[in-house]
Short mmCIF file of C-alpha atoms in Angstrom, two decimals:
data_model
loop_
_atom_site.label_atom_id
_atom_site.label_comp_id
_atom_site.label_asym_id
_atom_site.label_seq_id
_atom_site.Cartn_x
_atom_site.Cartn_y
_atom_site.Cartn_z
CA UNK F 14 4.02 -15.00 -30.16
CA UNK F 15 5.54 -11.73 -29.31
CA UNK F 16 5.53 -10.69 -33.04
CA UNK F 17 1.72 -11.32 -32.91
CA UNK F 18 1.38 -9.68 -29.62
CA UNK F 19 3.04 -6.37 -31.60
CA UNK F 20 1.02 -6.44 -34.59
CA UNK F 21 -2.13 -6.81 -31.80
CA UNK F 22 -1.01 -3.58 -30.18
CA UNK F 23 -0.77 -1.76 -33.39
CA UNK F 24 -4.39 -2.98 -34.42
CA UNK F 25 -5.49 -1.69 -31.15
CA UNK F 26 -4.14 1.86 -31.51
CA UNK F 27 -4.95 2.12 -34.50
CA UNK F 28 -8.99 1.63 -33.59
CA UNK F 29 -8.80 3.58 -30.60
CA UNK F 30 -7.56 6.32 -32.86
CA UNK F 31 -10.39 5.26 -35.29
CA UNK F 32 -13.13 4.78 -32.93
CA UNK F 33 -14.03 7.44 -30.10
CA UNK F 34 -17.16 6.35 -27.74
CA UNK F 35 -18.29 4.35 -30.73
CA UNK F 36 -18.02 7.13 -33.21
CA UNK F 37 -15.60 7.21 -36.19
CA UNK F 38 -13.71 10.67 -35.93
CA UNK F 39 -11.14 12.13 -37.70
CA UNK F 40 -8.13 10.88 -35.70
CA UNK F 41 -6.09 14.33 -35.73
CA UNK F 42 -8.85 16.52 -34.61
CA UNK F 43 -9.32 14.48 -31.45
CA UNK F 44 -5.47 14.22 -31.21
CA UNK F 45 -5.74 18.05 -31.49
CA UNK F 46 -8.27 18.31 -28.78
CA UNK F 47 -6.49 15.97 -26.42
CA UNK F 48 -3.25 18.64 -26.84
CA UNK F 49 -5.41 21.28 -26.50
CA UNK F 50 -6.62 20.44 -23.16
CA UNK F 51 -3.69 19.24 -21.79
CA UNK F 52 -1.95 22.58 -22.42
CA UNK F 53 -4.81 24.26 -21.14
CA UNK F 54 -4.27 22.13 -17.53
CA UNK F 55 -0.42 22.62 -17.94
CA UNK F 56 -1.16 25.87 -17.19
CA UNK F 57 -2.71 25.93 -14.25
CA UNK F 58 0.04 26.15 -11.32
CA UNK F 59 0.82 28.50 -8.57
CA UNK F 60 2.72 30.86 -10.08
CA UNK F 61 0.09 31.66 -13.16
CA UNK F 62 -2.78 30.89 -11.77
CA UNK F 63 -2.65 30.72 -7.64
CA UNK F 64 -6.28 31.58 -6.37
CA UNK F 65 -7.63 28.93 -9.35
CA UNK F 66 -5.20 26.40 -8.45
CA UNK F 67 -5.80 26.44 -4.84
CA UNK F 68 -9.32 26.20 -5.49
CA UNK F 69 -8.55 23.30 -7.67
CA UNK F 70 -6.58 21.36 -5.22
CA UNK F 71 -8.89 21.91 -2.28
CA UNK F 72 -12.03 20.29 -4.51
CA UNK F 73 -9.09 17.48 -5.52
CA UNK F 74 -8.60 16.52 -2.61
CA UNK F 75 -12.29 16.90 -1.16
CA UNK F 76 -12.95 14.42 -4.29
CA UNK F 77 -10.20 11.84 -3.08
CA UNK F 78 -11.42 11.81 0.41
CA UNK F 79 -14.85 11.26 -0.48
CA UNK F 80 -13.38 8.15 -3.05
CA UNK F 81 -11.28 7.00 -0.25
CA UNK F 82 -14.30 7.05 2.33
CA UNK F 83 -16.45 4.96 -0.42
CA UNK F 84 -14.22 2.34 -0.56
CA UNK F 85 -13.68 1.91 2.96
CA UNK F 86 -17.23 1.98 3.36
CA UNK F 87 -17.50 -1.21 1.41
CA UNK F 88 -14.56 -2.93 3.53
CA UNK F 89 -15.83 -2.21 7.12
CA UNK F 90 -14.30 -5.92 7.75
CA UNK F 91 -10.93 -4.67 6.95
CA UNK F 92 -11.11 -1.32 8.81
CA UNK F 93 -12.47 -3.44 11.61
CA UNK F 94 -9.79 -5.31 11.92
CA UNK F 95 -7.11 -2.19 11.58
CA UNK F 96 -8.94 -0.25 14.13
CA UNK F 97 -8.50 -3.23 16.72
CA UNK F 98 -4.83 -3.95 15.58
CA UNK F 99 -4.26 -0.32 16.23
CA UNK F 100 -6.12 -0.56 19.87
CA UNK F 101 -3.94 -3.41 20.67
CA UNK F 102 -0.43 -1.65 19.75
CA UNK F 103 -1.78 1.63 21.10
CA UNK F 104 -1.96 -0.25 24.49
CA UNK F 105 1.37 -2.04 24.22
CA UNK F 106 2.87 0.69 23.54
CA UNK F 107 1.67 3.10 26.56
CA UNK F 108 1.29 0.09 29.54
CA UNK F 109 4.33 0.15 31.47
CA UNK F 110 6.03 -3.60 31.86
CA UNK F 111 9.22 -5.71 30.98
CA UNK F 112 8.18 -5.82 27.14
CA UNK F 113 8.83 -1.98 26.74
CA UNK F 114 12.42 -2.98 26.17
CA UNK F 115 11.34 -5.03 23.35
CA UNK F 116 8.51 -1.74 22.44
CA UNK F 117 11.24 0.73 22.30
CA UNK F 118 13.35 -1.74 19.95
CA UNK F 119 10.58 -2.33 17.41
CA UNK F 120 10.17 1.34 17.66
CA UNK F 121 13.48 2.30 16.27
CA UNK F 122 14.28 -0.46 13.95
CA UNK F 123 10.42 0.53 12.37
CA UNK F 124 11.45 4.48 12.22
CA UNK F 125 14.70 3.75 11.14
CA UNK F 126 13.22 1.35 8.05
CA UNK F 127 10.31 3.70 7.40
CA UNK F 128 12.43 6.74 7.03
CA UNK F 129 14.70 5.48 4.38
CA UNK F 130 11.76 3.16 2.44
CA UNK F 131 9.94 6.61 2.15
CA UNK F 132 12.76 8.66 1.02
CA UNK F 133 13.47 5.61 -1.65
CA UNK F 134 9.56 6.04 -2.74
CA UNK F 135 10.10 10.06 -3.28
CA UNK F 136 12.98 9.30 -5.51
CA UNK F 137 11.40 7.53 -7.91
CA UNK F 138 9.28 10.48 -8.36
CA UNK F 139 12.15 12.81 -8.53
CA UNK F 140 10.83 15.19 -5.84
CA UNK F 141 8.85 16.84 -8.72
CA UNK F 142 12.12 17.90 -10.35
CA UNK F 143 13.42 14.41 -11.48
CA UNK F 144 16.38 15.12 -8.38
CA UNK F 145 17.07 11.97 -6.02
CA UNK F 146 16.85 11.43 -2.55
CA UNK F 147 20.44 9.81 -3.31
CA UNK F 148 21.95 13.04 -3.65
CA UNK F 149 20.08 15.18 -0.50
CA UNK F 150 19.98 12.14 1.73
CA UNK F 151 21.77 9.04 1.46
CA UNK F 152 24.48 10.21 -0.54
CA UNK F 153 25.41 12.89 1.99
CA UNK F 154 25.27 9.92 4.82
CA UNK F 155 27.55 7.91 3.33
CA UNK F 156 30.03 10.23 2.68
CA UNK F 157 29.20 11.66 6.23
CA UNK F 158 30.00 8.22 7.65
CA UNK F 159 32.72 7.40 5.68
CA UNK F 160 34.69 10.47 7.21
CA UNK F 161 33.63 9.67 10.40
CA UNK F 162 35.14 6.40 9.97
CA UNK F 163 38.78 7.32 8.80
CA UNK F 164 38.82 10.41 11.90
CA UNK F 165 37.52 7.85 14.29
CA UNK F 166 39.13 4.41 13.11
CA UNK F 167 36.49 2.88 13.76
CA UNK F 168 32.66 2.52 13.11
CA UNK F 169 31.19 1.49 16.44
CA UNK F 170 29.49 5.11 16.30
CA UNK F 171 27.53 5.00 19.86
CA UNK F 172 23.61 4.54 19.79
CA UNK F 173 22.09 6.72 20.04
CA UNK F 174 23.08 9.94 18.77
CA UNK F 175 23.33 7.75 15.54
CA UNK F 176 22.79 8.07 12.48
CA UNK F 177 21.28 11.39 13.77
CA UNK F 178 24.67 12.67 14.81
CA UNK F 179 27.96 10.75 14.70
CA UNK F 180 30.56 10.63 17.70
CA UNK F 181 33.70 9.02 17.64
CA UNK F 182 33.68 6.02 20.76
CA UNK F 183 35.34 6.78 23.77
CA UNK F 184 37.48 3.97 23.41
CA UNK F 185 40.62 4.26 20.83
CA UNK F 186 40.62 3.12 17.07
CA UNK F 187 43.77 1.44 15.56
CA UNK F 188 45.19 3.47 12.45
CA UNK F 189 44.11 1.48 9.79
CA UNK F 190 41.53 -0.54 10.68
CA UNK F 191 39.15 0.45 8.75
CA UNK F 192 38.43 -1.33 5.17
CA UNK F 193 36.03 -0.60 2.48
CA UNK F 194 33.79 -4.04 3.34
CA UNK F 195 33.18 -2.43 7.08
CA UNK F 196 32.34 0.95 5.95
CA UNK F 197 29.87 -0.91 3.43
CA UNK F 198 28.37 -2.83 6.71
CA UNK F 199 28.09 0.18 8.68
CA UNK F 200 25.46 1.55 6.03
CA UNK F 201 23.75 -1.59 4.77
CA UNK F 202 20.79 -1.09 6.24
CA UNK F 203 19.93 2.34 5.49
CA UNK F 204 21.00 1.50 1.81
CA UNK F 205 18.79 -1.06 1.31
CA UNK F 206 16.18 0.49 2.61
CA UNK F 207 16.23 3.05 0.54
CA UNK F 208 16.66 0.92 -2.83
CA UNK F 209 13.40 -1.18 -1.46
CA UNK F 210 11.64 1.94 -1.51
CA UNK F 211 12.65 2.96 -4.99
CA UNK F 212 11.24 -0.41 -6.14
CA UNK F 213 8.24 0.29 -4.88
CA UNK F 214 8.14 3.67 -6.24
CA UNK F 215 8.67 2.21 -9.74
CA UNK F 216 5.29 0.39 -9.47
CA UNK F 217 2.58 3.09 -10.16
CA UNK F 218 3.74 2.96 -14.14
CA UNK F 219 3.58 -0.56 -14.02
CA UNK F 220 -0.38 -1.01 -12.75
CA UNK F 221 -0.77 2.12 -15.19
CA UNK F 222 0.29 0.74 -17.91
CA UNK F 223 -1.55 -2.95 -16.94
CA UNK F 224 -4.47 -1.62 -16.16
CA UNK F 225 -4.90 0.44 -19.65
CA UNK F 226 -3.70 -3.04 -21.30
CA UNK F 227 -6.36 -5.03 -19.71
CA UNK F 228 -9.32 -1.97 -20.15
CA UNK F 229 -8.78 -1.04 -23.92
CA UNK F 230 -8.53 2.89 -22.37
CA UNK F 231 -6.22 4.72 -23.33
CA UNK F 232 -4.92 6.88 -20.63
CA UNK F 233 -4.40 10.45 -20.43
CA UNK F 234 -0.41 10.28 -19.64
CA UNK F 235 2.15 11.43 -21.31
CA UNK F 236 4.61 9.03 -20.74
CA UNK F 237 2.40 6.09 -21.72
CA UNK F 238 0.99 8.13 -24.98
CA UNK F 239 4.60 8.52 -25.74
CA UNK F 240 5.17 4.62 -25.13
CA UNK F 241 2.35 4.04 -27.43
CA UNK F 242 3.30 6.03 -29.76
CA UNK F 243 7.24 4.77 -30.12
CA UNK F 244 5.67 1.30 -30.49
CA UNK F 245 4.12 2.60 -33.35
CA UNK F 246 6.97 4.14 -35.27
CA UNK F 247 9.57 2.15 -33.97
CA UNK F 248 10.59 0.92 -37.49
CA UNK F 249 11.91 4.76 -38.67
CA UNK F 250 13.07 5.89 -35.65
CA UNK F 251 16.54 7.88 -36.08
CA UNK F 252 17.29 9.95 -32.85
CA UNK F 253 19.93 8.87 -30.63
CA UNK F 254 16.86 9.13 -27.27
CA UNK F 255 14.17 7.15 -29.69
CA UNK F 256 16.49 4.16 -30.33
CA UNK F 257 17.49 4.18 -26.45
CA UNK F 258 14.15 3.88 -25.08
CA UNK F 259 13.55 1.09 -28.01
CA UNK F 260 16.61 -0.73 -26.69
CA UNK F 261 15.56 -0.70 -23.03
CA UNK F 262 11.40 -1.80 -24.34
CA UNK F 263 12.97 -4.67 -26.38
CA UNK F 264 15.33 -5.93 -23.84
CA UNK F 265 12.79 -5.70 -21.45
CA UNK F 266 10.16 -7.44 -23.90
CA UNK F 267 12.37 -10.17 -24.89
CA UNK F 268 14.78 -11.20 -22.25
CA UNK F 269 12.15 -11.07 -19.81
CA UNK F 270 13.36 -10.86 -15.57
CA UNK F 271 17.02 -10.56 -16.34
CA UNK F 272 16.57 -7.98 -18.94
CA UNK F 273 14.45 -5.93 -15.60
CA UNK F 274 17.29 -7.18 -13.76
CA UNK F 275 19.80 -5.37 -15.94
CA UNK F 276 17.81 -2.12 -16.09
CA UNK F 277 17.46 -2.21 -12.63
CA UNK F 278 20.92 -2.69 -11.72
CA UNK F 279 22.52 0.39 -12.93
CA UNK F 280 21.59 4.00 -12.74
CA UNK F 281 18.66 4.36 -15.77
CA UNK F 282 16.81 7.34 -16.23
CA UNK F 283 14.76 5.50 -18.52
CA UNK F 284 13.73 2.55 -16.29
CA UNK F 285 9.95 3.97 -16.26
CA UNK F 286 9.89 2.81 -19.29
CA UNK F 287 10.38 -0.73 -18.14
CA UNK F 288 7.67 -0.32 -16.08
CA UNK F 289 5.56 0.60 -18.54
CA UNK F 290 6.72 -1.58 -20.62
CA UNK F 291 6.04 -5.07 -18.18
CA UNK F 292 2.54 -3.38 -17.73
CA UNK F 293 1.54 -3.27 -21.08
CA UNK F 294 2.96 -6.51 -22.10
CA UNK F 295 1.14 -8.21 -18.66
CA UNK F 296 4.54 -9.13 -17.64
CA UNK F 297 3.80 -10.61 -14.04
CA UNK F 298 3.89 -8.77 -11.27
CA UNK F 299 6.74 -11.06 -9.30
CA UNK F 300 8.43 -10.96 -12.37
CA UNK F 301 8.36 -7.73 -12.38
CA UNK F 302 9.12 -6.42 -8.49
CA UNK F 303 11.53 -9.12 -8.28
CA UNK F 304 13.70 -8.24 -10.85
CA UNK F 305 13.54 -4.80 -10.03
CA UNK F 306 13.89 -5.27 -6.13
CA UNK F 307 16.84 -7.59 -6.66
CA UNK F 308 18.81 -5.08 -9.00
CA UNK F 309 18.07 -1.80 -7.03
CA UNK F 310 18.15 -2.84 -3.23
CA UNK F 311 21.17 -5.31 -3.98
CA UNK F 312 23.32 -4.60 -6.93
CA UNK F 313 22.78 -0.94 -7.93
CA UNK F 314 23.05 0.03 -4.00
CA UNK F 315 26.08 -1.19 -3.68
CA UNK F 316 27.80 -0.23 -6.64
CA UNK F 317 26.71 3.61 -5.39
CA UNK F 318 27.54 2.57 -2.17
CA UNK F 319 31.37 1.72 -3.10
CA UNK F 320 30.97 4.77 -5.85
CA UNK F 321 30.43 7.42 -2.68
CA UNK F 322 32.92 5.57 -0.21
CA UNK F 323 35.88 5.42 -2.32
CA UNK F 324 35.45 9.25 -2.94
CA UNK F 325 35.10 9.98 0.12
CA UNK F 326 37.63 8.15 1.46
CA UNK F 327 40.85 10.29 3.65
CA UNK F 328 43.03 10.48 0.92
CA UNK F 329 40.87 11.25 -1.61
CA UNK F 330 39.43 14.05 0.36
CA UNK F 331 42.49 15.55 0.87
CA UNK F 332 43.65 15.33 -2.31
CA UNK F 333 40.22 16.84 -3.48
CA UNK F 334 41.04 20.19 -1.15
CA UNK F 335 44.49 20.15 -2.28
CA UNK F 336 43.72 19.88 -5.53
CA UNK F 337 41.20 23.24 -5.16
CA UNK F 338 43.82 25.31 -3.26
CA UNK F 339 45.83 25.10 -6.47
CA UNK F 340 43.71 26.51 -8.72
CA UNK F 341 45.34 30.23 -9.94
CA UNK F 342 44.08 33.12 -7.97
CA UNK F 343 40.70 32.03 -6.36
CA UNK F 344 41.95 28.71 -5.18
CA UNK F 345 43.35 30.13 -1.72
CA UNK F 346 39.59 31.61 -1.02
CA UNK F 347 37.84 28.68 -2.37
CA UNK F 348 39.93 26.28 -0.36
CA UNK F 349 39.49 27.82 3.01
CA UNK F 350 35.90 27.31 3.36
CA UNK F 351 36.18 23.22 2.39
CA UNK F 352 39.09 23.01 5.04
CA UNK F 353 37.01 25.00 8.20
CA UNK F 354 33.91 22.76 7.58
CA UNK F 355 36.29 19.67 7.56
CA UNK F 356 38.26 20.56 10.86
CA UNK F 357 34.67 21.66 12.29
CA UNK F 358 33.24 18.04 11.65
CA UNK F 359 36.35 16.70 13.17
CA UNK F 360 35.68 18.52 16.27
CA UNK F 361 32.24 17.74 16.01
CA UNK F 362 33.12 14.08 15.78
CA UNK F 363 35.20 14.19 19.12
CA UNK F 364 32.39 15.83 20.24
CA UNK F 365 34.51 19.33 21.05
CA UNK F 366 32.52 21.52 19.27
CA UNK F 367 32.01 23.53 22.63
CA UNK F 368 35.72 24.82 22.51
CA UNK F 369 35.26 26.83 19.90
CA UNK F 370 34.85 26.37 16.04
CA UNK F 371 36.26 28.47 12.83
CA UNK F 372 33.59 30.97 12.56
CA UNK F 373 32.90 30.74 8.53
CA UNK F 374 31.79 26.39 10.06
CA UNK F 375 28.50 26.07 9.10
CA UNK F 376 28.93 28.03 5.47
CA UNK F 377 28.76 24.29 3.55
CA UNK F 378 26.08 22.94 5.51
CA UNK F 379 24.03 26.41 5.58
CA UNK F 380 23.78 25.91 1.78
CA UNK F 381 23.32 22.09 1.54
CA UNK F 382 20.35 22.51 4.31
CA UNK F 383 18.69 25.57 2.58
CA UNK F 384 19.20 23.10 -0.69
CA UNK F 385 17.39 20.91 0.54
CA UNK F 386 14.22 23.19 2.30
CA UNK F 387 13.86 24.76 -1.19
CA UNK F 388 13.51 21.20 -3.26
CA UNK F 389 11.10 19.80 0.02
CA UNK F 390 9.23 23.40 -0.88
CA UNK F 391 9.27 22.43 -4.50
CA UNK F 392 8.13 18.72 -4.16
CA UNK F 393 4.90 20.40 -1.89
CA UNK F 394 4.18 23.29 -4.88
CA UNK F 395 4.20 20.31 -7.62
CA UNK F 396 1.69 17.84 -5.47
CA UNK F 397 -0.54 20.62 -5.06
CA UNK F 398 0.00 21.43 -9.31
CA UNK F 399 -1.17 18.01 -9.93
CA UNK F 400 -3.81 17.44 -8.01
CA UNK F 401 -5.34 21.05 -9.46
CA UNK F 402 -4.76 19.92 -12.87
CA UNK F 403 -6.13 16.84 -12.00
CA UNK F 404 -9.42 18.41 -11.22
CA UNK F 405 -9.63 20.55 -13.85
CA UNK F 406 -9.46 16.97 -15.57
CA UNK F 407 -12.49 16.25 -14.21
CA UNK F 408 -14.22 19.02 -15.61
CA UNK F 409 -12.83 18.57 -19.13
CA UNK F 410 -14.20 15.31 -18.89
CA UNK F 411 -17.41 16.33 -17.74
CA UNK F 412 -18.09 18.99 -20.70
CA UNK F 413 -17.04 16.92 -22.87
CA UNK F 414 -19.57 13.50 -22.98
CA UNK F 415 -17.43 11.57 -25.48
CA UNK F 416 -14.00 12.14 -23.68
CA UNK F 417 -14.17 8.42 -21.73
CA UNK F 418 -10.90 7.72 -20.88
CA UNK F 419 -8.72 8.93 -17.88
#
C-alpha cells in the first residue's frame, strides 16, 4: 500500500508539472518562472529595499486583519462567547474577596506556563536565524540554577524573586545535599514547558504539507518543493544531506509513531521534515502531536536537561576556569573575567551584592544580554521580511491569471 501510495505521488507531480490551470506547458519554463519570482521577492528586505518593504508589510498586514475580521464575522457565536468569558475573568480578577488568593495563584502558574510554551513555539522557528530559545533562555536557566544550587546547597530558592532572580534561603544547606534528580525537579516545569511549545511549533509544516496533499496545490514553499522533489529522485540520490533527509522520510513513512517518536527524541535539525512528511502522507494528527509531544517535552528535555546540569555542575565549573587560566600567555587575562562574574553571582546569590562587587561584574552578562537584544531585533526585521514578500506574493499572483497555487 505504501509502494502504491509512492508511485501515486509521483503520478501527481508529474501532472502538476504537466498541467498548469488546465493548460499543458512546458514544465521548465514554468519551473523557470516560479524561480524567477521567488528571487525577485527574496529580495525585498530592509536592508535593499526599506521604504518598499515597509510599504509591503503595512498592506500585509492590513490584508490579514481584514481576513481575520471575515472570519470572525462568520463566528459571532464563538466571539460571543469569548467576549463574555473575558467579562467574567475581567471581574474576578479586579473584585476584591477571599478567592484573590486563588486569582493571584492561577495568575502565576498561567505566566509562568505561557512564558516558556511561547519561547518553545519561537524555537521551532529558529528566531529567523535557525538559533534556539534553548541556548538564550532555558539553557542559561539551567545552568543559572544549577550554580545556585551547589553555592546554596539547596534548591528551596524563595518565591518570589524566583526564577526571576535566585537567592540562597535564609536557612542553612548541608554540603552535599544536592543530587542530579533534585536539580532536574527544580526545573521540570519550565522544561517541559518549553518542549510543549516546540511541539506545537512543529505543527505549521504538518497542516502545510496536509493541506497541499488533500487540495492537489502545490504550494509555493521551499521546503515542501524540496520534499517533493527528493521524493522524486530519491532512487539516485548520492550526497551525504540527500540520503539523511531520505532516512528520516522513510523512517517516518514506515515505522509510523515510534519512528516520530525517535525523531523527536533527540536533537534533529531535520525534524521539519517529519512534519512534512506525516502531512503529506495524511499521517493522523494524534499520531502525529503525540509522538512528537512525547519525545520533545519528555525524553529530549531531559536528556538536555542532564546534558546542561552535569556541565554545569561545581566541579566541572571549576575545572572549566582552571582549565582557561592555563592556556600560554592570554590565559591569565581570559581567566579573570570568568572568575569576577562567578564570585559576583555568588554574592548575588547571598544577596550581598550591596557590599561591593569586582568592577569588570557585569562584562559576561553585558554581552549575553546585548546577544540576546540583537537576535530579538533580528527575529522582528525577518517577520516584517516575510510578511512584505508575502504581499508582493499577492501581486505576482494577481498579474499573473494562471499562477493558482499559494
Amino acid at each position: 500500500m505504501a509502494e502504491n501510495g509512492k508511485n501515486c505521488d509521483q503520478r501527481r507531480v508529474a501532472m502538476n508539472k504537466e498541467q498548469y490551470n488546465g493548460n499543458f506547458t512546458d514544465p521548465s519554463s514554468v519551473n523557470e518562472k516560479k524561480r524567477r519570482d521567488r528571487e525577485e521577492r527574496q529580495n525585498i528586505v530592509l536592508w535593499r529595499q526599506p521604504l518598499i518593504t515597509l510599504q509591503y508589510f503595512s498592506l500585509e498586514t492590513l490584508v490579514i486583519l481584514k481576513e481575520w475580521t471575515s472570519k470572525l464575522w462568520h463566528r459571532q457565536s464563538i466571539v460571543v462567547s469569548f467576549l463574555l468569558l473575558l467579562a467574567v475573568l475581567t471581574a474576578a480578577y479586579y473584585v476584591e474577596g477571599a478567592h484573590q488568593q486563588y486569582v493571584q495563584r492561577i495568575e502565576k502558574q498561567f505566566l509562568l506556563y505561557a512564558y516558556w510554551i511561547g519561547l518553545g513555539i519561537l524555537s521551532s522557528v529558529g528566531l529567523g536565524t535557525g538559533l534556539h530559545t534553548f541556548l538564550l533562555y532555558l539553557g542559561p536557566h539551567i545552568a543559572s540554577v544549577t550554580l545556585a544550587a551547589y553555592e546554596c546547597n539547596s534548591v528551596n530558592f524563595p518565591e518570589p524573586p524566583y526564577p526571576d532572580q535566585i537567592i540562597c534561603p535564609d536557612e542553612e544547606g548541608t554540603e552535599g545535599a544536592i543530587s542530579l534528580w533534585s536539580i532536574i525537579s527544580k526545573v521540570r516545569i519550565e522544561a517541559c514547558m518549553w518542549g510543549i511549545g516546540t511541539a506545537i511549533g512543529e505543527l505549521p509544516p504538518y497542516f502545510m504539507a496536509r493541506a497541499a496533499r488533500l487540495s492537489g496545490a502545490e504550494p509555493d514553499d521551499e521546503e515542501y518543493q524540496e520534499f517533493e522533489e527528493m521524493l522524486e529522485h530519491a532512487e539516485t540520490a548520492q550526497d551525504f544531506a540527500s540520503r539523511a533527509k531520505l532516512a528520516v522520510q522513510n523512517l517516518v513513512q514506515k515505522v509510523g509513531f515510534f519512528g516520530i517518536l525517535a525523531c523527536a527524541s533527540i536533537p534533529n535539525p531535520l525534524f521539519d521534515l517529519a512534519g512534512i512528511t506525516c502531512g503529506h502522507f495524511l499521517v493522523p494528527f494524534w499520531t502525529f502531536f503525540g509522538a512528537t509531544l512525547i519525545g520533545k517535552a519528555i525524553i529530549k528535555m531531559h536528556i538536555q536537561k542532564i546534558f546542561v546540569i552535569i556541565t554545569f555542575s561545581k566541579h566541572i565549573v571549576e575545572q572549566m576556569v582552571a582549565f582557561i587560566g592555563a592556556v600560554p600567555g592570554i590565559g591569565p587575562s581570559l581567566q579573570k573575567p570568568f572568575q569576577e562574574y562567578l564570585e559576583a553571582q555568588r554574592q548575588k546569590l547571598h544577596h550581598r551584592s550591596e557590599m561591593g562587587t569586582p568592577q569588570g561584574e557585569n562584562w559576561l552578562s553585558w554581552m549575553f544580554e546585548k546577544l540576546v537584544v540583537v537576535m530579538v531585533c533580528y527575529f522582528i526585521l525577518s517577520i516584517i521580511n516575510s510578511m512584505a514578500q508575502s504581499y508582493a506574493k499577492r501581486i505576482q499572483q494577481r498579474l499573473d491569471p494562471k499562477e493558482k497555487t499559494k
